[in-house]
Amino acid sequence: MGNFTISTRPVLFFDIDNCLYPRSKRVQDMMQDLIDKYFVEHLSLTEADAKMLHQKYYTEYGLAIEGLVRHHKVDPLEYNRKVDDALPLDGVITPDPQLRQLLEDIDRSKVRPWLFTNAHVTHGERIVKLLGVDDLFEGITFCDYTQELLVCKPHPEMYALAELQAGVSSAGECFFVGQSGYDHSRS
């Protein structure tokens, strides 16, 4: 990690998946299918067992990959290439002028927009580039698959990392737009 400086402006964290684009794009469904396929192929499981173990790891750790790394010594970057980076997103995620306008209308003198995702950086950057909004955020906090210990939401350490990277001194200076938050597709 680099040097992070404390800012006087609060941070508006945006989750990426199913937040910056609508759930109706079915990216989560495509991702679930690729994760299950990965479990089947790399752990020699039946589809039913793969789905169960995938859900168990997701529930226990916040991400299926964390269970795969902990219990099966899976290379997280290989997993990322075969799951997140393998998603066929071209034509599914497209530039969104309405989202862009919403983000451009944020008063940056009062708040700093920041990306916050459980995915690895390549997935997050790919999504915002496809949406045509990659230039509207001051940074991104992500689950770093290059680290030995994966830190992800909902663990408190991930939120502390986001605060550190975004340069805020307390959680009171953070606002979060997530999957259950604002749905730009309805505006």
Coordinates of C-alpha atoms in Angstrom, one line a residue:
M1 CA 0.0 0.0 0.0
G2 CA 1.1 3.5 -0.6
N3 CA 1.0 6.6 1.6
F4 CA -2.4 7.8 2.4
T5 CA -3.2 11.3 3.6
I6 CA -6.1 12.4 5.7
S7 CA -8.8 14.4 3.8
T8 CA -11.1 17.1 5.2
R9 CA -14.0 15.9 3.0
P10 CA -16.1 12.9 3.8
V11 CA -16.0 9.9 1.4
L12 CA -19.0 8.5 -0.5
F13 CA -18.2 4.8 -1.0
F14 CA -19.9 3.1 -3.9
D15 CA -20.2 -0.6 -4.1
I16 CA -19.7 -1.7 -7.7
D17 CA -21.6 -4.9 -8.5
N18 CA -25.4 -4.6 -8.5
C19 CA -25.1 -1.0 -7.4
L20 CA -23.5 1.0 -10.3
Y21 CA -25.5 -1.2 -12.7
P22 CA -28.9 -2.9 -12.1
R23 CA -29.2 -6.5 -10.9
S24 CA -31.3 -7.1 -14.0
K25 CA -28.0 -7.3 -15.9
R26 CA -27.6 -10.7 -14.2
V27 CA -23.8 -10.3 -13.8
Q28 CA -24.2 -11.9 -10.3
D29 CA -25.9 -15.0 -11.9
M30 CA -23.1 -15.3 -14.5
M31 CA -20.5 -15.0 -11.7
Q32 CA -22.3 -17.6 -9.6
D33 CA -22.2 -20.0 -12.5
L34 CA -18.5 -19.5 -13.1
I35 CA -17.8 -19.9 -9.4
D36 CA -19.7 -23.2 -9.2
K37 CA -18.0 -24.4 -12.4
Y38 CA -14.6 -23.6 -10.8
F39 CA -15.6 -25.6 -7.7
V40 CA -16.6 -28.5 -9.9
E41 CA -13.5 -28.5 -12.1
H42 CA -10.9 -27.8 -9.4
L43 CA -12.3 -29.7 -6.5
S44 CA -13.8 -32.6 -8.5
L45 CA -17.2 -32.0 -6.9
T46 CA -20.7 -32.7 -8.2
E47 CA -22.7 -29.6 -9.2
A48 CA -24.9 -29.9 -6.1
D49 CA -21.9 -30.3 -3.8
A50 CA -20.1 -27.4 -5.5
K51 CA -23.2 -25.1 -5.0
M52 CA -23.4 -26.1 -1.3
L53 CA -19.7 -25.6 -0.6
H54 CA -19.7 -22.3 -2.6
Q55 CA -22.6 -21.1 -0.4
K56 CA -20.9 -22.3 2.8
Y57 CA -17.7 -20.4 2.0
Y58 CA -19.6 -17.3 1.0
T59 CA -21.6 -17.4 4.3
E60 CA -18.6 -18.1 6.5
Y61 CA -16.1 -15.8 4.9
G62 CA -17.9 -13.2 2.7
L63 CA -16.3 -14.6 -0.4
A64 CA -16.1 -18.1 -1.8
I65 CA -12.4 -17.5 -2.8
E66 CA -11.4 -17.1 0.8
G67 CA -12.7 -20.6 1.6
L68 CA -10.9 -21.9 -1.5
V69 CA -7.6 -20.3 -0.4
R70 CA -7.9 -21.4 3.2
H71 CA -9.0 -25.0 2.7
H72 CA -7.8 -25.9 -0.8
K73 CA -4.7 -23.7 -1.4
V74 CA -6.2 -22.3 -4.6
D75 CA -4.2 -19.5 -6.3
P76 CA -6.5 -16.5 -6.0
L77 CA -5.2 -14.9 -9.2
E78 CA -5.8 -18.0 -11.2
Y79 CA -9.3 -18.1 -9.7
N80 CA -9.8 -14.4 -10.7
R81 CA -8.8 -15.2 -14.3
K82 CA -11.2 -18.0 -14.5
V83 CA -14.1 -16.3 -12.7
D84 CA -14.3 -12.5 -12.5
D85 CA -12.1 -11.7 -15.4
A86 CA -13.7 -14.4 -17.5
L87 CA -17.2 -12.9 -17.2
P88 CA -18.6 -12.1 -20.7
L89 CA -19.4 -8.5 -19.9
D90 CA -19.0 -6.8 -23.3
G91 CA -22.5 -5.9 -24.4
V92 CA -23.9 -6.6 -20.9
I93 CA -22.3 -3.7 -19.1
T94 CA -22.4 -0.7 -21.4
P95 CA -21.9 3.1 -20.9
D96 CA -24.6 4.5 -18.8
P97 CA -25.1 8.3 -19.4
Q98 CA -27.7 8.5 -16.6
L99 CA -25.2 7.1 -14.1
R100 CA -22.5 9.3 -15.4
Q101 CA -24.7 12.4 -15.0
L102 CA -25.6 11.4 -11.5
L103 CA -21.9 11.0 -10.6
E104 CA -20.9 14.2 -12.3
D105 CA -23.6 16.0 -10.2
I106 CA -21.9 15.1 -6.9
D107 CA -20.4 18.2 -5.3
R108 CA -16.8 17.2 -5.0
S109 CA -16.1 20.2 -2.7
K110 CA -18.2 18.4 -0.1
V111 CA -17.6 14.7 -0.7
R112 CA -15.2 12.4 -2.5
P113 CA -16.5 9.5 -4.5
W114 CA -14.6 6.2 -3.9
L115 CA -15.2 2.6 -5.2
F116 CA -15.4 -0.2 -2.7
T117 CA -15.6 -3.8 -3.8
N118 CA -15.1 -7.4 -2.7
A119 CA -13.8 -8.2 -6.1
H120 CA -10.1 -8.0 -7.2
V121 CA -9.0 -4.7 -8.7
T122 CA -9.2 -5.9 -12.3
H123 CA -12.9 -6.7 -12.1
G124 CA -13.7 -3.3 -10.4
E125 CA -11.8 -1.3 -12.9
R126 CA -13.3 -3.3 -15.8
I127 CA -16.8 -2.6 -14.7
V128 CA -16.4 1.1 -14.2
K129 CA -14.6 1.4 -17.6
L130 CA -17.4 -0.4 -19.4
L131 CA -19.9 1.9 -17.7
G132 CA -17.9 4.9 -18.9
V133 CA -17.4 6.3 -15.3
D134 CA -13.9 5.2 -14.5
D135 CA -12.7 8.8 -14.4
L136 CA -15.2 9.9 -11.8
F137 CA -13.8 8.3 -8.7
E138 CA -10.8 9.2 -6.5
G139 CA -9.8 5.7 -5.7
I140 CA -10.8 2.1 -5.2
T141 CA -10.6 -0.2 -2.2
F142 CA -10.8 -3.9 -3.3
C143 CA -10.1 -7.4 -2.0
D144 CA -6.4 -7.8 -2.9
Y145 CA -6.0 -11.3 -4.2
T146 CA -2.2 -10.8 -4.3
Q147 CA -2.1 -10.8 -0.5
E148 CA -1.7 -14.0 1.6
L149 CA -4.6 -13.0 3.8
L150 CA -7.7 -12.0 1.9
V151 CA -9.6 -9.1 3.6
C152 CA -13.1 -8.6 2.4
K153 CA -16.5 -7.3 3.4
P154 CA -18.2 -7.8 5.8
H155 CA -15.1 -8.1 8.0
P156 CA -14.3 -4.9 10.0
E157 CA -10.7 -5.0 8.7
M158 CA -12.0 -4.3 5.1
Y159 CA -13.9 -1.2 6.3
A160 CA -10.8 0.0 8.2
L161 CA -8.7 -0.5 5.1
A162 CA -11.2 1.5 3.0
E163 CA -11.1 4.3 5.6
L164 CA -7.3 4.3 5.6
Q165 CA -7.0 4.2 1.8
A166 CA -9.6 6.9 1.3
G167 CA -7.9 9.1 3.9
V168 CA -10.7 9.5 6.5
S169 CA -10.1 9.5 10.2
S170 CA -13.3 8.0 11.3
A171 CA -16.3 6.0 10.1
G172 CA -18.5 9.1 10.8
E173 CA -16.9 10.6 7.7
C174 CA -18.0 7.8 5.5
F175 CA -21.2 7.2 3.5
F176 CA -21.9 4.0 1.7
V177 CA -24.1 3.3 -1.4
G178 CA -24.6 -0.4 -1.7
Q179 CA -26.8 -3.0 -3.2
S180 CA -29.7 -2.1 -0.9
G181 CA -29.1 1.6 -1.3
Y182 CA -29.9 4.0 -4.2
D183 CA -30.9 2.3 -7.4
H184 CA -29.9 4.7 -10.2
S185 CA -31.9 2.7 -12.7
R186 CA -35.2 4.0 -11.2
S187 CA -34.3 7.7 -11.3

